[in-house]
mmCIF file of C-alpha atoms (C1' of nucleotides) in Angstrom:
data_model
loop_
_atom_site.group_PDB
_atom_site.id
_atom_site.type_symbol
_atom_site.label_atom_id
_atom_site.label_comp_id
_atom_site.label_asym_id
_atom_site.label_seq_id
_atom_site.Cartn_x
_atom_site.Cartn_y
_atom_site.Cartn_z
ATOM 1 C CA UNK R 1 -17.783 -14.883 -16.475
ATOM 2 C CA UNK R 2 -18.040 -18.106 -18.118
ATOM 3 C CA UNK R 3 -16.713 -19.870 -15.308
ATOM 4 C CA UNK R 4 -20.074 -18.361 -13.632
ATOM 5 C CA UNK R 5 -22.197 -19.529 -16.720
ATOM 6 C CA UNK R 6 -20.323 -22.823 -16.005
ATOM 7 C CA UNK R 7 -21.206 -22.909 -12.470
ATOM 8 C CA UNK R 8 -24.790 -22.133 -12.816
ATOM 9 C CA UNK R 9 -25.250 -24.957 -15.365
ATOM 10 C CA UNK R 10 -23.344 -27.464 -13.250
ATOM 11 C CA UNK R 11 -25.755 -26.370 -10.165
ATOM 12 C CA UNK R 12 -28.787 -26.401 -12.434
ATOM 13 C CA UNK R 13 -27.886 -30.298 -13.574
ATOM 14 C CA UNK R 14 -27.409 -30.961 -9.942
ATOM 15 C CA UNK R 15 -30.490 -30.220 -8.910
ATOM 16 C CA UNK R 16 -32.440 -32.187 -11.784
ATOM 17 C CA UNK R 17 -30.147 -35.316 -11.321
ATOM 18 C CA UNK R 18 -31.306 -35.038 -7.247
ATOM 19 C CA UNK R 19 -34.722 -34.585 -8.105
ATOM 20 C CA UNK R 20 -34.721 -37.602 -10.361
ATOM 21 C CA UNK R 21 -32.794 -39.595 -7.256
ATOM 22 C CA UNK R 22 -35.418 -38.039 -4.621
ATOM 23 C CA UNK R 23 -38.208 -39.208 -6.767
ATOM 24 C CA UNK R 24 -36.991 -43.099 -7.050
ATOM 25 C CA UNK R 25 -35.902 -43.298 -3.719
ATOM 26 C CA UNK R 26 -39.065 -41.920 -2.715
ATOM 27 C CA UNK R 27 -41.047 -44.481 -5.006
ATOM 28 C CA UNK R 28 -39.329 -47.000 -3.782
ATOM 29 C CA UNK R 29 -40.344 -46.174 -0.188
ATOM 30 C CA UNK R 30 -36.776 -47.102 1.399
ATOM 31 C CA UNK R 31 -35.303 -43.695 2.479
ATOM 32 C CA UNK R 32 -38.018 -41.075 4.238
ATOM 33 C CA UNK R 33 -38.238 -37.450 2.439
ATOM 34 C CA UNK R 34 -36.724 -35.762 5.343
ATOM 35 C CA UNK R 35 -33.547 -37.341 4.977
ATOM 36 C CA UNK R 36 -33.581 -36.458 1.178
ATOM 37 C CA UNK R 37 -34.487 -32.777 1.713
ATOM 38 C CA UNK R 38 -31.607 -32.419 4.684
ATOM 39 C CA UNK R 39 -28.717 -34.099 2.471
ATOM 40 C CA UNK R 40 -29.769 -31.825 -0.098
ATOM 41 C CA UNK R 41 -30.112 -28.836 2.183
ATOM 42 C CA UNK R 42 -26.396 -29.715 3.713
ATOM 43 C CA UNK R 43 -25.342 -30.187 0.153
ATOM 44 C CA UNK R 44 -26.412 -27.157 -1.371
ATOM 45 C CA UNK R 45 -25.308 -25.270 2.178
ATOM 46 C CA UNK R 46 -21.520 -26.536 1.622
ATOM 47 C CA UNK R 47 -21.815 -25.784 -2.298
ATOM 48 C CA UNK R 48 -22.766 -21.960 -1.153
ATOM 49 C CA UNK R 49 -19.777 -21.812 1.328
ATOM 50 C CA UNK R 50 -17.455 -23.305 -1.076
ATOM 51 C CA UNK R 51 -18.703 -21.319 -4.292
ATOM 52 C CA UNK R 52 -18.255 -17.721 -1.672
ATOM 53 C CA UNK R 53 -14.840 -18.795 -0.587
ATOM 54 C CA UNK R 54 -13.348 -19.495 -4.278
ATOM 55 C CA UNK R 55 -14.858 -15.769 -5.281
ATOM 56 C CA UNK R 56 -13.497 -14.412 -2.148
ATOM 57 C CA UNK R 57 -10.142 -16.045 -2.981
ATOM 58 C CA UNK R 58 -10.182 -14.281 -6.308
ATOM 59 C CA UNK R 59 -10.920 -11.041 -4.727
ATOM 60 C CA UNK R 60 -8.149 -10.842 -2.443
ATOM 61 C CA UNK R 61 -5.498 -12.107 -4.946
ATOM 62 C CA UNK R 62 -7.131 -9.476 -7.239
ATOM 63 C CA UNK R 63 -6.616 -7.084 -4.516
ATOM 64 C CA UNK R 64 -3.325 -7.769 -3.508
ATOM 65 C CA UNK R 65 -2.147 -8.943 -6.995
ATOM 66 C CA UNK R 66 0.764 -7.251 -8.558
ATOM 67 C CA UNK R 67 -0.037 -5.010 -11.057
ATOM 68 C CA UNK R 68 2.397 -6.473 -14.021
ATOM 69 C CA UNK R 69 1.483 -3.889 -16.465
ATOM 70 C CA UNK R 70 2.441 -0.698 -14.092
ATOM 71 C CA UNK R 71 5.859 -2.361 -13.926
ATOM 72 C CA UNK R 72 6.326 -2.687 -17.489
ATOM 73 C CA UNK R 73 5.097 1.004 -17.967
ATOM 74 C CA UNK R 74 7.717 2.375 -15.480
ATOM 75 C CA UNK R 75 10.347 0.502 -17.478
ATOM 76 C CA UNK R 76 11.600 -1.261 -14.483
ATOM 77 C CA UNK R 77 13.489 -4.333 -15.733
ATOM 78 C CA UNK R 78 13.742 -7.987 -14.232
ATOM 79 C CA UNK R 79 16.746 -7.362 -11.917
ATOM 80 C CA UNK R 80 15.480 -4.091 -11.134
ATOM 81 C CA UNK R 81 12.334 -5.873 -9.841
ATOM 82 C CA UNK R 82 14.265 -8.207 -7.993
ATOM 83 C CA UNK R 83 16.030 -5.606 -6.451
ATOM 84 C CA UNK R 84 12.943 -3.904 -5.071
ATOM 85 C CA UNK R 85 11.682 -6.891 -3.239
ATOM 86 C CA UNK R 86 15.130 -7.201 -1.279
ATOM 87 C CA UNK R 87 14.813 -3.600 -0.262
ATOM 88 C CA UNK R 88 11.090 -4.397 0.731
ATOM 89 C CA UNK R 89 12.489 -6.855 2.953
ATOM 90 C CA UNK R 90 14.431 -4.366 4.419
ATOM 91 C CA UNK R 91 17.911 -5.673 3.224
ATOM 92 C CA UNK R 92 21.108 -3.385 2.791
ATOM 93 C CA UNK R 93 22.840 -2.903 -0.651
ATOM 94 C CA UNK R 94 25.422 -5.142 0.760
ATOM 95 C CA UNK R 95 22.720 -7.620 2.024
ATOM 96 C CA UNK R 96 21.206 -7.440 -1.409
ATOM 97 C CA UNK R 97 24.173 -8.101 -3.333
ATOM 98 C CA UNK R 98 25.027 -11.176 -1.375
ATOM 99 C CA UNK R 99 21.503 -12.582 -1.744
ATOM 100 C CA UNK R 100 21.547 -11.783 -5.430
ATOM 101 C CA UNK R 101 25.018 -12.847 -6.125
ATOM 102 C CA UNK R 102 26.258 -9.299 -7.096
ATOM 103 C CA UNK R 103 28.477 -6.891 -6.266
ATOM 104 C CA UNK R 104 27.216 -4.025 -4.010
ATOM 105 C CA UNK R 105 28.120 -1.452 -7.114
ATOM 106 C CA UNK R 106 25.679 -2.983 -9.151
ATOM 107 C CA UNK R 107 23.168 -3.086 -6.639
ATOM 108 C CA UNK R 108 23.807 0.716 -6.245
ATOM 109 C CA UNK R 109 23.025 1.334 -9.757
ATOM 110 C CA UNK R 110 19.935 -1.387 -9.600
ATOM 111 C CA UNK R 111 18.586 1.107 -6.530
ATOM 112 C CA UNK R 112 19.538 4.538 -8.822
ATOM 113 C CA UNK R 113 17.495 3.524 -11.732
ATOM 114 C CA UNK R 114 14.545 2.362 -9.423
ATOM 115 C CA UNK R 115 14.732 5.667 -8.005
ATOM 116 C CA UNK R 116 14.483 7.866 -11.115
ATOM 117 C CA UNK R 117 11.752 5.075 -12.244
ATOM 118 C CA UNK R 118 9.581 5.623 -9.589
ATOM 119 C CA UNK R 119 10.573 9.227 -9.156
ATOM 120 C CA UNK R 120 11.737 8.862 -5.422
ATOM 121 C CA UNK R 121 14.531 10.481 -3.277
ATOM 122 C CA UNK R 122 15.045 7.697 -1.031
ATOM 123 C CA UNK R 123 14.413 3.850 -0.957
ATOM 124 C CA UNK R 124 11.752 4.251 1.643
ATOM 125 C CA UNK R 125 10.085 6.334 -0.625
ATOM 126 C CA UNK R 126 10.592 3.862 -3.304
ATOM 127 C CA UNK R 127 8.811 1.181 -1.244
ATOM 128 C CA UNK R 128 5.739 3.541 -0.594
ATOM 129 C CA UNK R 129 5.273 4.874 -4.172
ATOM 130 C CA UNK R 130 5.665 0.786 -5.200
ATOM 131 C CA UNK R 131 3.174 -0.053 -2.702
ATOM 132 C CA UNK R 132 0.790 2.653 -4.010
ATOM 133 C CA UNK R 133 1.236 1.597 -7.670
ATOM 134 C CA UNK R 134 0.382 -1.855 -6.202
ATOM 135 C CA UNK R 135 3.821 -3.064 -7.656
ATOM 136 C CA UNK R 136 4.738 -4.413 -4.325
ATOM 137 C CA UNK R 137 2.790 -6.878 -2.050
ATOM 138 C CA UNK R 138 1.877 -5.286 0.886
ATOM 139 C CA UNK Q 1 -17.528 -19.723 19.138
ATOM 140 C CA UNK Q 2 -20.841 -18.985 20.928
ATOM 141 C CA UNK Q 3 -21.786 -17.596 17.076
ATOM 142 C CA UNK Q 4 -21.381 -20.938 15.871
ATOM 143 C CA UNK Q 5 -23.374 -22.767 17.736
ATOM 144 C CA UNK Q 6 -26.237 -20.410 17.487
ATOM 145 C CA UNK Q 7 -25.910 -20.652 13.835
ATOM 146 C CA UNK Q 8 -26.022 -24.040 14.188
ATOM 147 C CA UNK Q 9 -28.908 -24.321 16.175
ATOM 148 C CA UNK Q 10 -30.679 -21.987 13.782
ATOM 149 C CA UNK Q 11 -29.918 -24.335 10.846
ATOM 150 C CA UNK Q 12 -31.161 -26.976 12.393
ATOM 151 C CA UNK Q 13 -34.635 -25.614 13.583
ATOM 152 C CA UNK Q 14 -34.925 -24.149 10.153
ATOM 153 C CA UNK Q 15 -34.511 -27.503 8.480
ATOM 154 C CA UNK Q 16 -37.195 -28.988 10.890
ATOM 155 C CA UNK Q 17 -39.794 -26.611 9.926
ATOM 156 C CA UNK Q 18 -38.956 -26.779 6.319
ATOM 157 C CA UNK Q 19 -39.423 -30.210 6.762
ATOM 158 C CA UNK Q 20 -42.833 -29.905 8.749
ATOM 159 C CA UNK Q 21 -43.964 -27.340 5.789
ATOM 160 C CA UNK Q 22 -43.195 -29.447 3.122
ATOM 161 C CA UNK Q 23 -44.813 -32.552 4.795
ATOM 162 C CA UNK Q 24 -47.737 -30.387 5.166
ATOM 163 C CA UNK Q 25 -47.797 -29.060 1.576
ATOM 164 C CA UNK Q 26 -46.948 -32.058 0.206
ATOM 165 C CA UNK Q 27 -49.728 -33.739 2.250
ATOM 166 C CA UNK Q 28 -52.306 -30.986 0.444
ATOM 167 C CA UNK Q 29 -51.290 -31.758 -2.978
ATOM 168 C CA UNK Q 30 -51.217 -28.547 -4.032
ATOM 169 C CA UNK Q 31 -46.878 -27.845 -4.347
ATOM 170 C CA UNK Q 32 -44.639 -30.659 -6.117
ATOM 171 C CA UNK Q 33 -41.892 -31.980 -4.227
ATOM 172 C CA UNK Q 34 -39.172 -30.953 -6.505
ATOM 173 C CA UNK Q 35 -40.011 -27.624 -6.202
ATOM 174 C CA UNK Q 36 -40.021 -27.805 -2.413
ATOM 175 C CA UNK Q 37 -36.795 -29.135 -2.818
ATOM 176 C CA UNK Q 38 -35.345 -26.665 -5.218
ATOM 177 C CA UNK Q 39 -36.629 -23.748 -3.180
ATOM 178 C CA UNK Q 40 -34.597 -25.684 0.098
ATOM 179 C CA UNK Q 41 -31.352 -26.196 -2.257
ATOM 180 C CA UNK Q 42 -31.736 -22.322 -2.952
ATOM 181 C CA UNK Q 43 -32.118 -21.056 0.396
ATOM 182 C CA UNK Q 44 -29.404 -23.315 2.039
ATOM 183 C CA UNK Q 45 -27.167 -22.452 -0.802
ATOM 184 C CA UNK Q 46 -27.584 -18.817 -0.383
ATOM 185 C CA UNK Q 47 -26.905 -19.477 3.514
ATOM 186 C CA UNK Q 48 -23.574 -21.228 2.901
ATOM 187 C CA UNK Q 49 -22.543 -18.163 0.734
ATOM 188 C CA UNK Q 50 -23.553 -15.368 3.317
ATOM 189 C CA UNK Q 51 -21.816 -17.180 6.213
ATOM 190 C CA UNK Q 52 -18.702 -17.623 4.442
ATOM 191 C CA UNK Q 53 -18.714 -13.894 3.611
ATOM 192 C CA UNK Q 54 -19.574 -13.162 6.687
ATOM 193 C CA UNK Q 55 -16.711 -14.924 8.297
ATOM 194 C CA UNK Q 56 -13.960 -13.781 5.436
ATOM 195 C CA UNK Q 57 -14.712 -10.461 6.207
ATOM 196 C CA UNK Q 58 -13.989 -10.882 9.954
ATOM 197 C CA UNK Q 59 -10.887 -12.110 8.655
ATOM 198 C CA UNK Q 60 -9.974 -9.260 6.825
ATOM 199 C CA UNK Q 61 -10.733 -6.958 9.637
ATOM 200 C CA UNK Q 62 -8.553 -9.144 12.352
ATOM 201 C CA UNK Q 63 -5.623 -8.869 9.429
ATOM 202 C CA UNK Q 64 -6.034 -5.307 8.598
ATOM 203 C CA UNK Q 65 -6.039 -4.069 12.790
ATOM 204 C CA UNK Q 66 -3.147 -2.182 14.188
ATOM 205 C CA UNK Q 67 -1.854 -4.152 17.517
ATOM 206 C CA UNK Q 68 -1.920 -1.502 19.870
ATOM 207 C CA UNK Q 69 -0.743 -3.650 22.568
ATOM 208 C CA UNK Q 70 2.504 -4.438 21.102
ATOM 209 C CA UNK Q 71 3.230 -0.937 20.519
ATOM 210 C CA UNK Q 72 2.884 -0.846 24.715
ATOM 211 C CA UNK Q 73 4.849 -4.409 24.868
ATOM 212 C CA UNK Q 74 7.696 -3.010 22.843
ATOM 213 C CA UNK Q 75 7.602 0.226 24.885
ATOM 214 C CA UNK Q 76 7.599 2.517 21.806
ATOM 215 C CA UNK Q 77 6.324 6.100 22.984
ATOM 216 C CA UNK Q 78 3.749 8.102 21.500
ATOM 217 C CA UNK Q 79 6.435 10.255 19.658
ATOM 218 C CA UNK Q 80 8.328 7.543 18.637
ATOM 219 C CA UNK Q 81 5.279 5.972 17.077
ATOM 220 C CA UNK Q 82 4.874 8.947 15.023
ATOM 221 C CA UNK Q 83 7.822 9.367 13.446
ATOM 222 C CA UNK Q 84 7.665 5.511 12.742
ATOM 223 C CA UNK Q 85 4.518 6.518 10.529
ATOM 224 C CA UNK Q 86 6.159 9.218 8.800
ATOM 225 C CA UNK Q 87 8.941 6.829 8.288
ATOM 226 C CA UNK Q 88 6.425 4.503 6.467
ATOM 227 C CA UNK Q 89 5.382 7.300 4.113
ATOM 228 C CA UNK Q 90 9.099 7.667 2.986
ATOM 229 C CA UNK Q 91 10.440 10.806 4.296
ATOM 230 C CA UNK Q 92 13.875 11.863 5.347
ATOM 231 C CA UNK Q 93 14.910 12.429 9.110
ATOM 232 C CA UNK Q 94 14.995 16.174 7.883
ATOM 233 C CA UNK Q 95 11.268 15.746 6.579
ATOM 234 C CA UNK Q 96 10.191 14.258 9.751
ATOM 235 C CA UNK Q 97 11.487 16.952 11.380
ATOM 236 C CA UNK Q 98 9.734 19.576 9.688
ATOM 237 C CA UNK Q 99 6.386 17.516 9.669
ATOM 238 C CA UNK Q 100 6.489 17.310 13.310
ATOM 239 C CA UNK Q 101 8.140 20.194 13.930
ATOM 240 C CA UNK Q 102 11.202 18.890 15.323
ATOM 241 C CA UNK Q 103 15.110 19.472 15.209
ATOM 242 C CA UNK Q 104 16.635 16.748 13.036
ATOM 243 C CA UNK Q 105 18.510 15.718 16.062
ATOM 244 C CA UNK Q 106 15.352 14.755 17.804
ATOM 245 C CA UNK Q 107 14.278 12.930 14.848
ATOM 246 C CA UNK Q 108 17.366 10.659 14.883
ATOM 247 C CA UNK Q 109 17.089 10.111 18.819
ATOM 248 C CA UNK Q 110 13.530 8.719 18.125
ATOM 249 C CA UNK Q 111 14.786 6.525 15.092
ATOM 250 C CA UNK Q 112 17.839 5.319 17.054
ATOM 251 C CA UNK Q 113 15.405 4.313 19.674
ATOM 252 C CA UNK Q 114 13.123 2.882 17.501
ATOM 253 C CA UNK Q 115 15.579 0.331 15.737
ATOM 254 C CA UNK Q 116 16.595 -0.726 19.191
ATOM 255 C CA UNK Q 117 13.082 -1.805 20.384
ATOM 256 C CA UNK Q 118 12.190 -3.070 17.102
ATOM 257 C CA UNK Q 119 15.721 -4.711 16.554
ATOM 258 C CA UNK Q 120 16.503 -3.573 13.543
ATOM 259 C CA UNK Q 121 19.662 -2.189 11.577
ATOM 260 C CA UNK Q 122 18.000 -0.411 8.812
ATOM 261 C CA UNK Q 123 14.604 1.999 8.730
ATOM 262 C CA UNK Q 124 13.687 -0.005 6.232
ATOM 263 C CA UNK Q 125 14.122 -3.232 7.963
ATOM 264 C CA UNK Q 126 11.905 -1.316 11.076
ATOM 265 C CA UNK Q 127 9.016 -0.858 8.322
ATOM 266 C CA UNK Q 128 9.358 -4.576 7.287
ATOM 267 C CA UNK Q 129 9.246 -5.438 11.006
ATOM 268 C CA UNK Q 130 6.516 -2.927 12.291
ATOM 269 C CA UNK Q 131 4.303 -4.756 9.175
ATOM 270 C CA UNK Q 132 5.189 -7.991 10.491
ATOM 271 C CA UNK Q 133 4.245 -6.977 14.081
ATOM 272 C CA UNK Q 134 1.030 -5.391 12.764
ATOM 273 C CA UNK Q 135 2.058 -2.218 14.276
ATOM 274 C CA UNK Q 136 1.620 -0.047 10.958
ATOM 275 C CA UNK Q 137 -1.153 0.167 8.910
ATOM 276 C CA UNK Q 138 -0.191 -1.636 5.108
ATOM 277 C "C1'" DC E 1 10.170 17.924 46.642
ATOM 278 C "C1'" DC E 2 12.263 14.505 44.443
ATOM 279 C "C1'" DG E 3 13.409 10.445 40.967
ATOM 280 C "C1'" DG E 4 12.493 8.305 36.697
ATOM 281 C "C1'" DG E 5 10.522 8.613 32.103
ATOM 282 C "C1'" DA E 6 9.673 11.268 28.087
ATOM 283 C "C1'" DC E 7 10.959 14.730 25.061
ATOM 284 C "C1'" DT E 8 13.874 17.663 23.235
ATOM 285 C "C1'" DC E 9 18.555 19.445 21.445
ATOM 286 C "C1'" DA E 10 23.587 19.176 20.219
ATOM 287 C "C1'" DT E 11 28.291 17.626 18.713
ATOM 288 C "C1'" DA E 12 31.165 14.538 16.691
ATOM 289 C "C1'" DC E 13 31.720 10.732 14.768
ATOM 290 C "C1'" DT E 14 31.372 6.176 11.476
ATOM 291 C "C1'" DA E 15 28.396 3.783 8.517
ATOM 292 C "C1'" DA E 16 25.407 3.279 4.780
ATOM 293 C "C1'" DA E 17 22.796 5.354 0.758
ATOM 294 C "C1'" DG E 18 22.776 7.597 -2.975
ATOM 295 C "C1'" DT E 19 24.881 10.280 -7.960
ATOM 296 C "C1'" DA E 20 27.789 10.655 -11.611
ATOM 297 C "C1'" DC E 21 30.010 8.965 -15.084
ATOM 298 C "C1'" DC E 22 32.303 5.245 -17.468
ATOM 299 C "C1'" DA E 23 32.757 0.794 -19.321
ATOM 300 C "C1'" DA E 24 32.392 -3.906 -21.047
ATOM 301 C "C1'" DA E 25 30.170 -8.362 -21.497
ATOM 302 C "C1'" DA E 26 25.618 -10.790 -22.724
ATOM 303 C "C1'" DG E 27 21.132 -11.389 -24.538
ATOM 304 C "C1'" DC E 28 18.002 -10.083 -28.398
ATOM 305 C "C1'" DA E 29 15.471 -8.565 -32.393
ATOM 306 C "C1'" DT E 30 15.919 -6.870 -37.130
ATOM 307 C "C1'" DA J 1 25.842 -8.983 -38.062
ATOM 308 C "C1'" DT J 2 24.628 -4.858 -35.605
ATOM 309 C "C1'" DG J 3 22.331 -1.676 -33.048
ATOM 310 C "C1'" DC J 4 19.661 -1.858 -28.632
ATOM 311 C "C1'" DT J 5 18.589 -3.078 -23.923
ATOM 312 C "C1'" DT J 6 20.259 -5.196 -19.524
ATOM 313 C "C1'" DT J 7 23.217 -6.380 -16.698
ATOM 314 C "C1'" DT J 8 27.315 -6.135 -14.500
ATOM 315 C "C1'" DG J 9 31.009 -3.474 -12.431
ATOM 316 C "C1'" DG J 10 34.185 0.076 -10.981
ATOM 317 C "C1'" DT J 11 35.843 5.061 -9.015
ATOM 318 C "C1'" DA J 12 34.892 9.088 -6.723
ATOM 319 C "C1'" DC J 13 32.342 11.765 -4.797
ATOM 320 C "C1'" DT J 14 28.084 14.099 -1.680
ATOM 321 C "C1'" DT J 15 24.122 13.044 1.332
ATOM 322 C "C1'" DT J 16 21.697 10.822 4.741
ATOM 323 C "C1'" DA J 17 21.290 7.733 8.244
ATOM 324 C "C1'" DG J 18 22.454 6.110 12.358
ATOM 325 C "C1'" DT J 19 25.525 5.904 16.953
ATOM 326 C "C1'" DA J 20 27.096 7.629 21.107
ATOM 327 C "C1'" DT J 21 27.150 10.872 24.580
ATOM 328 C "C1'" DG J 22 25.768 14.545 27.190
ATOM 329 C "C1'" DA J 23 22.103 17.668 28.840
ATOM 330 C "C1'" DG J 24 18.529 20.655 29.747
ATOM 331 C "C1'" DT J 25 12.874 20.482 30.319
ATOM 332 C "C1'" DC J 26 8.332 18.882 31.257
ATOM 333 C "C1'" DC J 27 5.004 15.898 33.892
ATOM 334 C "C1'" DC J 28 3.780 12.208 36.959
ATOM 335 C "C1'" DG J 29 3.548 9.336 40.871
ATOM 336 C "C1'" DG J 30 5.358 8.366 45.624
#
DNA sequence: CCGGGACTCATACTAAAGTACCAAAAGCAT
DNA sequence: ATGCTTTTGGTACTTTAGTATGAGTCCCGG
C-alpha cells in the first residue's frame, strides 16, 4: 500500500514536470507539439506496462510463495525440510543421504518424522500434502 | 505475432487520431494543452498496463496446460496415465488398485511400465519428471 | 483370420521404504 | 550449568515398491 502511494506520487510529479517541459519547449517553438505528445504517450505506455509487470510478478511470488508460517506450525525443523525438498526432487533415501552428507539411518528418521508431522503414510502422500499446504514449490 | 502487429497499428492510429483531436481542441482554445496531455498519458498508461496483463495471462495458461503430445510421444497408454495421476495423489499401489478396480499386480505392471517410459527409478522421480514434462497438473 | 498392442493378473523374487526404539552429541535459552 | 530441542546414527523388523517372467483376454487393422 505504501508503495502504491509512492508510485502515484512519483507519477503525478513526473506528469507535472512533463507539462512544464512541454510548455517550455512549445513556447520556444523548436519542437512540435505532436512529438511531445508522442513521447509522453510512449513513456506512459511503458510505465504502465512496467508497473503491471511488477505487480504481476508480486502476485506470482505470492502464489508460488512458500508458507513459512505453516512449516513452523507443523513443527518441521530446518533439516527435516531440507529432506522434504530432496524427496520432491525424486531422490531415494540413499541419494538424499549422499546429497546432504548424512547416513541413510538419519534420513529415514527425518522422513518418518515428516510423515507424522504431515499426517501421511507414504512419501508421495507427504509431497501431495506439502504442495497442498504450499510448503513446497510446485 | 499477427496480434502484435495489429496492436501496434491500432496504437499508431490512435496516436494520430489523438494528435488531430488535440490540434483541433487547441486551435479552438476551449481545452488547455495540459489536460490533453494528461488524458493521453493516462490512456496510454492503462493501455500499457492492460497489454501486459494480457500477455502475462497467456504465459500463465501456457505454463499450466497439460502436454498431450508428450504423453503420446512417450508411448504412455490411457490406463498407465490414470495410474500416474493416482500416484500424484500420493496413493499406494493397493489404494490405486481399489480406486481403479484393478488387482495390485496390474497396478505394479503399469507402474513398472511408467518408470521405464519416464526413465525413472522410483515413483517420486516419475512424478518429478512428469511435472517437468508438463504431463501432470502441478 | 491372425498378429500386435493394450490390459489384465499371478508368482517369486529383490530392493527400497518405513516403524520402533534407543542413544549420544550439539546448540540454545533460562 | 541444566534442561530442551535438534540432529545425528544404529539395529532389527515389517511393509511397500519394483523387477522379471509368463500368460490369458480383448480389440483393431491388414
